[in-house]
XYZ file of C-alpha atoms in Angstrom:
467
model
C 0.000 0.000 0.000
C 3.023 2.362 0.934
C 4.402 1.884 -2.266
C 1.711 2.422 -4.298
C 1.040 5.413 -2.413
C 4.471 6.722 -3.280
C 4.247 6.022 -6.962
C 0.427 7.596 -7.149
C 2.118 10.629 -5.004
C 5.288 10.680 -7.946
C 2.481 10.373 -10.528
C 0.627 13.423 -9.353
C 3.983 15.417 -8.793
C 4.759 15.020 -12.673
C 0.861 16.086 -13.099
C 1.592 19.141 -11.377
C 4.681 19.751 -12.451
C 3.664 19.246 -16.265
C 0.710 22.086 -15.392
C 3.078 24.573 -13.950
C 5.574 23.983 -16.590
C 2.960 24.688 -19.227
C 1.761 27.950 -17.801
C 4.309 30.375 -19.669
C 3.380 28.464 -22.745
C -0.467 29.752 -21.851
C 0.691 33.016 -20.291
C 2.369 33.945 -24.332
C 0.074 32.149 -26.206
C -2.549 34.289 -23.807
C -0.752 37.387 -25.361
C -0.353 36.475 -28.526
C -3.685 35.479 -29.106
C -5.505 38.610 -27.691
C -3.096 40.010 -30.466
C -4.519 38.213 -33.476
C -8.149 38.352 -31.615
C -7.321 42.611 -32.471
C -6.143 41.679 -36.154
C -8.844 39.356 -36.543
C -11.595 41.648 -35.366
C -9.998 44.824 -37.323
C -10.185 43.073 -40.511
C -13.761 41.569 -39.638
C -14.705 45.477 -39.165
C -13.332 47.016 -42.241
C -16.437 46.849 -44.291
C -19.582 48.349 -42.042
C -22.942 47.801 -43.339
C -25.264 50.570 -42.071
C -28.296 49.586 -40.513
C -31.645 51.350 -41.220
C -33.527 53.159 -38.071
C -36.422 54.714 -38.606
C -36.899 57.071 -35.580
C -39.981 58.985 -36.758
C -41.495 54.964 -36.835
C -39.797 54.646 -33.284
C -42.373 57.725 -32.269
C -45.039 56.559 -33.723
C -44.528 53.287 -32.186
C -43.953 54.266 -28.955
C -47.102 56.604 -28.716
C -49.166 53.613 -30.457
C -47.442 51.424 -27.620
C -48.546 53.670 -24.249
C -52.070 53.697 -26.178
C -52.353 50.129 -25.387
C -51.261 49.954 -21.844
C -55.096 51.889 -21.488
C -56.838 50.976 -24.469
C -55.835 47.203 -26.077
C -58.663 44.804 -25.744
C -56.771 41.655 -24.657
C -54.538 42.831 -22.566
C -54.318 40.990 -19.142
C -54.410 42.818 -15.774
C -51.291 41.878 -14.168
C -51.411 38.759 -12.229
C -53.957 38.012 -13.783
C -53.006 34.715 -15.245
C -55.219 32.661 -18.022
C -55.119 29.088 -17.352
C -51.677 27.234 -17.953
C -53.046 24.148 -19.203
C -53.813 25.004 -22.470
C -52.161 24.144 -25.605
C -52.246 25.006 -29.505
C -55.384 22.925 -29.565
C -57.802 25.015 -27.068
C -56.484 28.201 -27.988
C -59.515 28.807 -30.259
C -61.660 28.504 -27.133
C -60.714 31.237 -25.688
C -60.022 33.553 -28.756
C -63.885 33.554 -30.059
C -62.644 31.983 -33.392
C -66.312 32.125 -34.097
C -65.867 35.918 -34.752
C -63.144 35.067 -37.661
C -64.068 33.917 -41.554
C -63.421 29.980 -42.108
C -60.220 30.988 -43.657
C -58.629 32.925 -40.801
C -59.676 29.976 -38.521
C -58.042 27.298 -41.068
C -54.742 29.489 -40.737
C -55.067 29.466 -37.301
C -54.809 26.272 -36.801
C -52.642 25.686 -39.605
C -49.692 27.902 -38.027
C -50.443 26.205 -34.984
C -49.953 22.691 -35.738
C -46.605 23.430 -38.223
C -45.388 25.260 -35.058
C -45.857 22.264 -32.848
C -44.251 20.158 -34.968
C -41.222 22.179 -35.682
C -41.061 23.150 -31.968
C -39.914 19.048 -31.431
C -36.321 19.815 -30.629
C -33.484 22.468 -30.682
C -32.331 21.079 -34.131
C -35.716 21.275 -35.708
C -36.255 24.619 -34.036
C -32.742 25.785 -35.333
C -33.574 24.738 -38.762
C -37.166 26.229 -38.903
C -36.051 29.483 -38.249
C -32.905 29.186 -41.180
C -35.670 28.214 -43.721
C -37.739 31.141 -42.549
C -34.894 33.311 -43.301
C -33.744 31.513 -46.688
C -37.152 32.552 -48.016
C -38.009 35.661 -46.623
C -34.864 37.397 -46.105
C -35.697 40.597 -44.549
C -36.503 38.515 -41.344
C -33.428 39.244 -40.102
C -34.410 38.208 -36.305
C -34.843 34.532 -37.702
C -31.098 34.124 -38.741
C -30.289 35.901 -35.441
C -32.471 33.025 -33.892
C -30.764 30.393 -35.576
C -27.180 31.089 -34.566
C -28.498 31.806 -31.500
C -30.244 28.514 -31.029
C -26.898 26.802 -32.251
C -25.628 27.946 -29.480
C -28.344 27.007 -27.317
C -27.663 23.082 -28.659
C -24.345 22.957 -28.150
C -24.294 24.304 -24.350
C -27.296 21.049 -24.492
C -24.415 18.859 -25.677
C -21.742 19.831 -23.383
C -23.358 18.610 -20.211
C -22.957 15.109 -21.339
C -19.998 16.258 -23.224
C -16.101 15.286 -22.228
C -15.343 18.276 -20.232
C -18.213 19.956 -18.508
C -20.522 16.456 -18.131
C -17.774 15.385 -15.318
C -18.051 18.808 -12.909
C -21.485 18.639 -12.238
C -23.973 16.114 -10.647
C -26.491 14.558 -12.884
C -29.364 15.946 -11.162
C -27.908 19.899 -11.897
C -27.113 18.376 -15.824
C -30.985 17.292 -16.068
C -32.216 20.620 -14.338
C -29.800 22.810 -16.789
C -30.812 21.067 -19.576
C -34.773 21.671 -18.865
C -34.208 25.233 -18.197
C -32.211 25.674 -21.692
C -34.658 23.569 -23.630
C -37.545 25.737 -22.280
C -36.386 28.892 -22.850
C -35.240 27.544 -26.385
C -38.543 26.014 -26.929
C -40.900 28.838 -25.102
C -38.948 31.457 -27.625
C -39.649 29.374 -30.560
C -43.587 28.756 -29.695
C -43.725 32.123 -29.174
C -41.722 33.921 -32.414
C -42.097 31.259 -34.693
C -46.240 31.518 -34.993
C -45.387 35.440 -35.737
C -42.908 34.361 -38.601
C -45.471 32.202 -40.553
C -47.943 35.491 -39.534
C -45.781 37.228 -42.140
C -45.122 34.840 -44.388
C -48.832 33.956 -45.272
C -49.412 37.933 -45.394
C -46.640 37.764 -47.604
C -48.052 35.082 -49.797
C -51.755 37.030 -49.528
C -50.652 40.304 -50.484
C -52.261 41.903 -46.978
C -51.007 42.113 -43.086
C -52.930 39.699 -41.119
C -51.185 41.092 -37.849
C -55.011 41.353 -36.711
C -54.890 37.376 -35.759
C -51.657 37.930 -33.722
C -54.150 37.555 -30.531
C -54.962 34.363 -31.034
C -51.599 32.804 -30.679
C -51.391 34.757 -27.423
C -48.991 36.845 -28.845
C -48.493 39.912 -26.650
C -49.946 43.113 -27.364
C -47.042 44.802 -27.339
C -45.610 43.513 -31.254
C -48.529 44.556 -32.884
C -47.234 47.568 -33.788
C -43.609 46.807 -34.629
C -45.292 44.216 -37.387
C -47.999 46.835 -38.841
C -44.728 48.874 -39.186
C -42.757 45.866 -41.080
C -45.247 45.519 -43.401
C -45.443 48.939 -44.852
C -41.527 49.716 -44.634
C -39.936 46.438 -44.394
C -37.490 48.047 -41.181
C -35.897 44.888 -40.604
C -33.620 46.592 -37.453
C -36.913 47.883 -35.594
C -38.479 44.666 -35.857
C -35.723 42.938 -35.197
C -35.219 45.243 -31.632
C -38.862 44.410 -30.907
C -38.745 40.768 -31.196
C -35.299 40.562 -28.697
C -37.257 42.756 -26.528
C -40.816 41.002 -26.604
C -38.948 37.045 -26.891
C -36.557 38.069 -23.546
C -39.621 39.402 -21.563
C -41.438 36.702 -22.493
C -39.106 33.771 -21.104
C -38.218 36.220 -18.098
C -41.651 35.310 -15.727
C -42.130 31.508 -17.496
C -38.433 30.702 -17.055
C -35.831 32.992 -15.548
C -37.860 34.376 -12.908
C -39.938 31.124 -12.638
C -39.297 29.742 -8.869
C -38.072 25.900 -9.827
C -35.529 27.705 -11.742
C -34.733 30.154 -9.607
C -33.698 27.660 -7.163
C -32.519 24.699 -9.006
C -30.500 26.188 -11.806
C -29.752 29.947 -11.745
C -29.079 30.188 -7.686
C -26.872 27.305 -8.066
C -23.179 27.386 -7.200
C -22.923 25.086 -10.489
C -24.423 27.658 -12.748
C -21.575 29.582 -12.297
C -19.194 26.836 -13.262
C -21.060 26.795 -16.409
C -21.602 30.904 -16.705
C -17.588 30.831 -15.757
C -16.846 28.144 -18.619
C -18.840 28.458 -22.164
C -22.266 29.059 -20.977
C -22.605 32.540 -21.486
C -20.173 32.774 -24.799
C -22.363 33.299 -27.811
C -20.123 32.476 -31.123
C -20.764 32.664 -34.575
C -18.825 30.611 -36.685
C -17.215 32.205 -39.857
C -16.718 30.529 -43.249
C -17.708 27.027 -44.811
C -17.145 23.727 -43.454
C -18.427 20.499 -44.471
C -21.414 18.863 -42.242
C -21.063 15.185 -42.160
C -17.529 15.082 -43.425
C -16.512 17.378 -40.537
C -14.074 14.600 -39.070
C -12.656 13.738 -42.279
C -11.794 17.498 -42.637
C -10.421 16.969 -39.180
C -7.464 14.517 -40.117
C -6.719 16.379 -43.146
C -3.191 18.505 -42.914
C -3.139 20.934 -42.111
C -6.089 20.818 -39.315
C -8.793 23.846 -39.528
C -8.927 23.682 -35.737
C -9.012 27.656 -35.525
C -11.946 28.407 -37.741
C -12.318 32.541 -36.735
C -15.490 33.012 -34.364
C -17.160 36.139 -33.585
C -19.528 36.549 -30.731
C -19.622 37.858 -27.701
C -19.800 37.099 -24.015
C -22.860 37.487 -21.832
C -21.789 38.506 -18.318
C -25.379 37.930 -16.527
C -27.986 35.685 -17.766
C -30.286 36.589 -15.087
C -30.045 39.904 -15.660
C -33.267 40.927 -18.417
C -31.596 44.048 -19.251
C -28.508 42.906 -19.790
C -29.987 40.347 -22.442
C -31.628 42.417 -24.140
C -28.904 44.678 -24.582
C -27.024 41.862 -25.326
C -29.401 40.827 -28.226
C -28.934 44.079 -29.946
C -25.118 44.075 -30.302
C -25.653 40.282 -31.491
C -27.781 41.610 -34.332
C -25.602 44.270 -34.876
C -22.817 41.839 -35.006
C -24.210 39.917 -37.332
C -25.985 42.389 -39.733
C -23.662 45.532 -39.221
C -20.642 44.204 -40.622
C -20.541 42.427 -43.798
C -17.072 40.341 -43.754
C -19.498 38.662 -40.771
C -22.958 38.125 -41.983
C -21.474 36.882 -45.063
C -19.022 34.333 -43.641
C -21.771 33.362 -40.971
C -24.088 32.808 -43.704
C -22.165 30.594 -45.199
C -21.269 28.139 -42.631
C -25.168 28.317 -41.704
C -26.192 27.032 -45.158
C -23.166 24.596 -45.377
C -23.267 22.722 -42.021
C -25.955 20.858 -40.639
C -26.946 22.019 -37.113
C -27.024 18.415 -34.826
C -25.549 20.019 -31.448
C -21.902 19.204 -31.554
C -18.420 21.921 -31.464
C -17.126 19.577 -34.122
C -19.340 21.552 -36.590
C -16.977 24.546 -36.264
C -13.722 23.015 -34.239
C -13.477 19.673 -36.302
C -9.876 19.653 -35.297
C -10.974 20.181 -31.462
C -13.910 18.238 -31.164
C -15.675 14.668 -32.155
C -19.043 13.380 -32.113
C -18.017 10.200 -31.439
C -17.043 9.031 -28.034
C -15.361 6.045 -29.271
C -12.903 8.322 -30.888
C -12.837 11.029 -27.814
C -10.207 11.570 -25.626
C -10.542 10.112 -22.307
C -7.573 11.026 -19.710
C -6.872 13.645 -16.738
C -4.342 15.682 -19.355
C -7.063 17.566 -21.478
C -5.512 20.954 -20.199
C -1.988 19.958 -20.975
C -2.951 18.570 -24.379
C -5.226 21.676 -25.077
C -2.444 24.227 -24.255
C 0.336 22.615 -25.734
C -1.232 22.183 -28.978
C -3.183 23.989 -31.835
C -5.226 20.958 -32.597
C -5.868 17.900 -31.168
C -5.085 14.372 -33.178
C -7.956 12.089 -34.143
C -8.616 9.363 -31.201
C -7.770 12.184 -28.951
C -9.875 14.848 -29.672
C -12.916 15.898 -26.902
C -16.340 14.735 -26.811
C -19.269 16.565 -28.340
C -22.188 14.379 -29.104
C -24.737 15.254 -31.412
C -27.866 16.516 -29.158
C -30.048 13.843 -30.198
C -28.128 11.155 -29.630
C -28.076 12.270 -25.587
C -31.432 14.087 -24.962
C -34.629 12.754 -25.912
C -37.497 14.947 -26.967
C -39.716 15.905 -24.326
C -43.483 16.857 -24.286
C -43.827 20.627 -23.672
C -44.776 21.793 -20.486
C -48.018 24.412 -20.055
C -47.537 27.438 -21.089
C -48.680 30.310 -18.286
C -50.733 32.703 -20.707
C -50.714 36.408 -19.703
C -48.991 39.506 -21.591
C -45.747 40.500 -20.220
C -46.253 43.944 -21.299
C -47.984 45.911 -18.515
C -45.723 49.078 -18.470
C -43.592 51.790 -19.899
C -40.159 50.617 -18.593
C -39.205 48.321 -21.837
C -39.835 51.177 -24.028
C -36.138 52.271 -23.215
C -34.792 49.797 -24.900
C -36.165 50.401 -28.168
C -33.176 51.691 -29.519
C -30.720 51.646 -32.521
C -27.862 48.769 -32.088
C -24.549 49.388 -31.824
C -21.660 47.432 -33.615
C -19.073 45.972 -31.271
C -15.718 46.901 -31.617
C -14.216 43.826 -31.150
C -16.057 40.947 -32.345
C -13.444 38.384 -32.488
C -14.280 35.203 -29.770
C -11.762 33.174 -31.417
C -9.140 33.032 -28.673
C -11.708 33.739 -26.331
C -13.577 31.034 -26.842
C -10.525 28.591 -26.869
C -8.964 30.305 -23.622
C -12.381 29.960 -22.109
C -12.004 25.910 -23.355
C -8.372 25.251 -21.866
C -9.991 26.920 -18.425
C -12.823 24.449 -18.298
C -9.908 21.534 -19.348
C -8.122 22.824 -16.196
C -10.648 22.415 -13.791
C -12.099 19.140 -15.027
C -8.572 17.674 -14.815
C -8.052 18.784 -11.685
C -11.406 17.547 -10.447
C -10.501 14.274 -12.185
C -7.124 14.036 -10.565
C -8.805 15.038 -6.796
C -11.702 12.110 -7.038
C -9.250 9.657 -8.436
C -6.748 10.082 -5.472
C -10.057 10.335 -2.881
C -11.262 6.629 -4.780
C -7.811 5.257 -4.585
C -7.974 6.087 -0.917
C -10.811 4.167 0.162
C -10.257 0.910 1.801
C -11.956 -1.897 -0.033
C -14.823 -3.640 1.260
């Protein structure tokens, strides 16, 4: 037992040891890469692409807006909550769709039952709103949705992922997971019956913004879409929906008590704000989908594909991602080098949940082929890429999380004052949109800490006697 001790004790010393040695490596490579992260983000900013704001429509929507805090027929008295056990099929009930022609109520419930079948999972949510976009592309808000909801898969992934699955309890991964896949899924059953609102206007040749009630859509977009349709202001409406989607997960999920205590008060959440979490990237520039690992092995390795993005510091904070949400969209839309390099990874690679679709080099689907050792950090800061067998785990999200029935919906209308009118306001470009080394500094942290934790339990397991 004494000598095994000894040699697990020598074993750890050369564990620590290879760490500290590798930290001046990280400290120059830290410097150099906030370096190119400066390059990068001056040539992603060379080419601005101004984006159109109406303010004499921002007047006219704001007055429109405080006339229906006193005036707008279905708006709910705060507190006042509808029942929450409804779904898309009793919504008529309580809408009068009596009052409507048979063709308003067959659109109705058309909308409705291609939004509950595209509101299945994050990938068919993430691939509704693209083909929203594709055909109707002055929705900008629905290509913001879809890199957004990217992201939203691949923080899904990573908690059963090879880094961040191993520093938290299962219970925490099941009660993170629920609280992304509902405000994923609440957004989508919200926006996404708006988006087909269009879209059959659209087809019609008239606004049918009148039937926005009757998806319980709240009172306060009505406007912003009778604006859309006569100037096509794709930044306003854009604005509006950030604003109206946030507030509406805010009570149902953020603010919601089981949350509250289970996810976002949780010394865990943290570990995952501190690690990727909060990181919103966009990748830039083609890659290939299902050939992703073959592009992998390839010399040399594309394991530095250029991100831009930003970093949420607060998700609990509704201000803050709102705010957020508007520098996104001006991320994306303000700068062309961007939206057209983000466009075309979007229409060349397959959204399924896993890194590997922008980090090939970095990351594998397959855990057969994953790394699996206590040296992730040393591997991660040593080298640029890591080689095939060794690379870390990111499954595809449907090969980890099952679908799940959705949950009732509480049905009231967030919008019961004047204080969200501040934030209808132009976006502003970041300076520095570059996440690249960001992003992978933020990856060789989490590597740190899970090796460390994997290093602590294996000494603590070791130490048990045997029974």
């Amino acid at each position: 037992m004494h000598s095994h001790g000894t040699r697990d004790n020598k074993k750890g010393g050369k564990d620590v040891w290879a760490w500290t040695a590798a930290i001046p490596h990280a400290l120059a490579e830290s410097w150099s890469g906030t370096l190119a992260s400066w390059q990068i983000s001056l040539k992603l900013t060379t080419n601005k692409h101004e984006l159109r704001w109406d303010y004499a429509a921002v007047r006219t929507i704001r007055r429109k807006l405080k006339d229906i805090l006193s005036s707008h027929p279905y708006l709910q008295p705060p507190g006042s909550l509808m029942s929450s056990t409804e779904g898309y099929s009793s919504i008529r009930s309580h809408n009068q769709l009596h009052n409507l022609t048979q063709e308003e109520q067959e659109l109705i419930l058309l909308i409705q039952e291609a939004a509950a079948n595209a509101n299945r999972s994050n990938v068919t949510r993430t691939q509704a709103y693209y083909d929203c976009y594709k055909s109707y592309p002055e929705l900008h808000w629905a290509l913001l949705a879809h890199m957004v909801s990217r992201n939203a898969g691949w923080n899904m992934s990573d908690l059963k992922g090879g880094l961040m699955s191993d520093l938290t309890d299962s219970q925490f991964k099941n009660h993170l997971y629920r609280f992304l896949e509902r405000c994923n899924a609440l957004i989508f059953q919200d926006a996404y019956p708006q988006l087909l609102l269009y879209i059959h206007s659209r087809k019609k040749g008239a606004p049918l913004f009148h039937l926005l009630p009757h998806f319980h859509i709240s009172a306060f977009m009505t406007p912003f879409w009778e604006q859309f349709w006569l100037d096509r202001g794709s930044s306003l409406l854009t604005v509006a929906l950030i604003i109206n989607e946030q507030n509406y997960i805010e009570g149902r999920v953020a603010r919601h008590p089981f949350y509250l205590e289970h996810v976002l008060e949780q010394p865990f959440f943290r570990i995952h704000e501190l690690a990727r979490l909060n990181q919103i990237v966009f990748p830039l520039g083609q890659v290939s989908g299902p050939e992703a690992d073959m592009m992998a092995s390839q010399e040399p390795p594309d394991s530095t594909r250029p991100l831009a993005g930003m970093t949420i510091p607060k998700f609990a904070d509704l201000s803050i991602r709102i705010k957020a949400g508007r520098t996104l969209y001006a991320l994306l839309f303000g700068y062309e080098e961007i939206f057209h390099s983000v466009l075309a990874f979007a229409q060349s690679t397959k959204h399924r949940g896993s890194r590997a679709e922008y980090w090939p080099a970095l990351f594998t689907p397959t855990l057969e082929s994953a790394m699996n050792n206590t040296h992730e950090s040393r591997n991660l800061i040593q080298s640029e890429w890591l080689p095939e067998g060794g690379r870390l785990y990111s499954p595809h999200i449907e090969e980890i999380w099952q679908d799940e029935s959705q949950e009732p919906i509480p049905r009231y209308d967030w919008y019961q004052g004047r204080v969200m009118l501040r934030h209808i306001r132009k976006p502003i470009r970041p300076l520095l949109p570059d996440m690249t080394h960001a992003h992978r500094a933020a990856l060789e942290k989490t590597s740190i800490v899970h090796d460390v934790s994997e290093r602590i339990h294996s000494h603590e397991n070791r130490r048990r006697p045997s029974r």
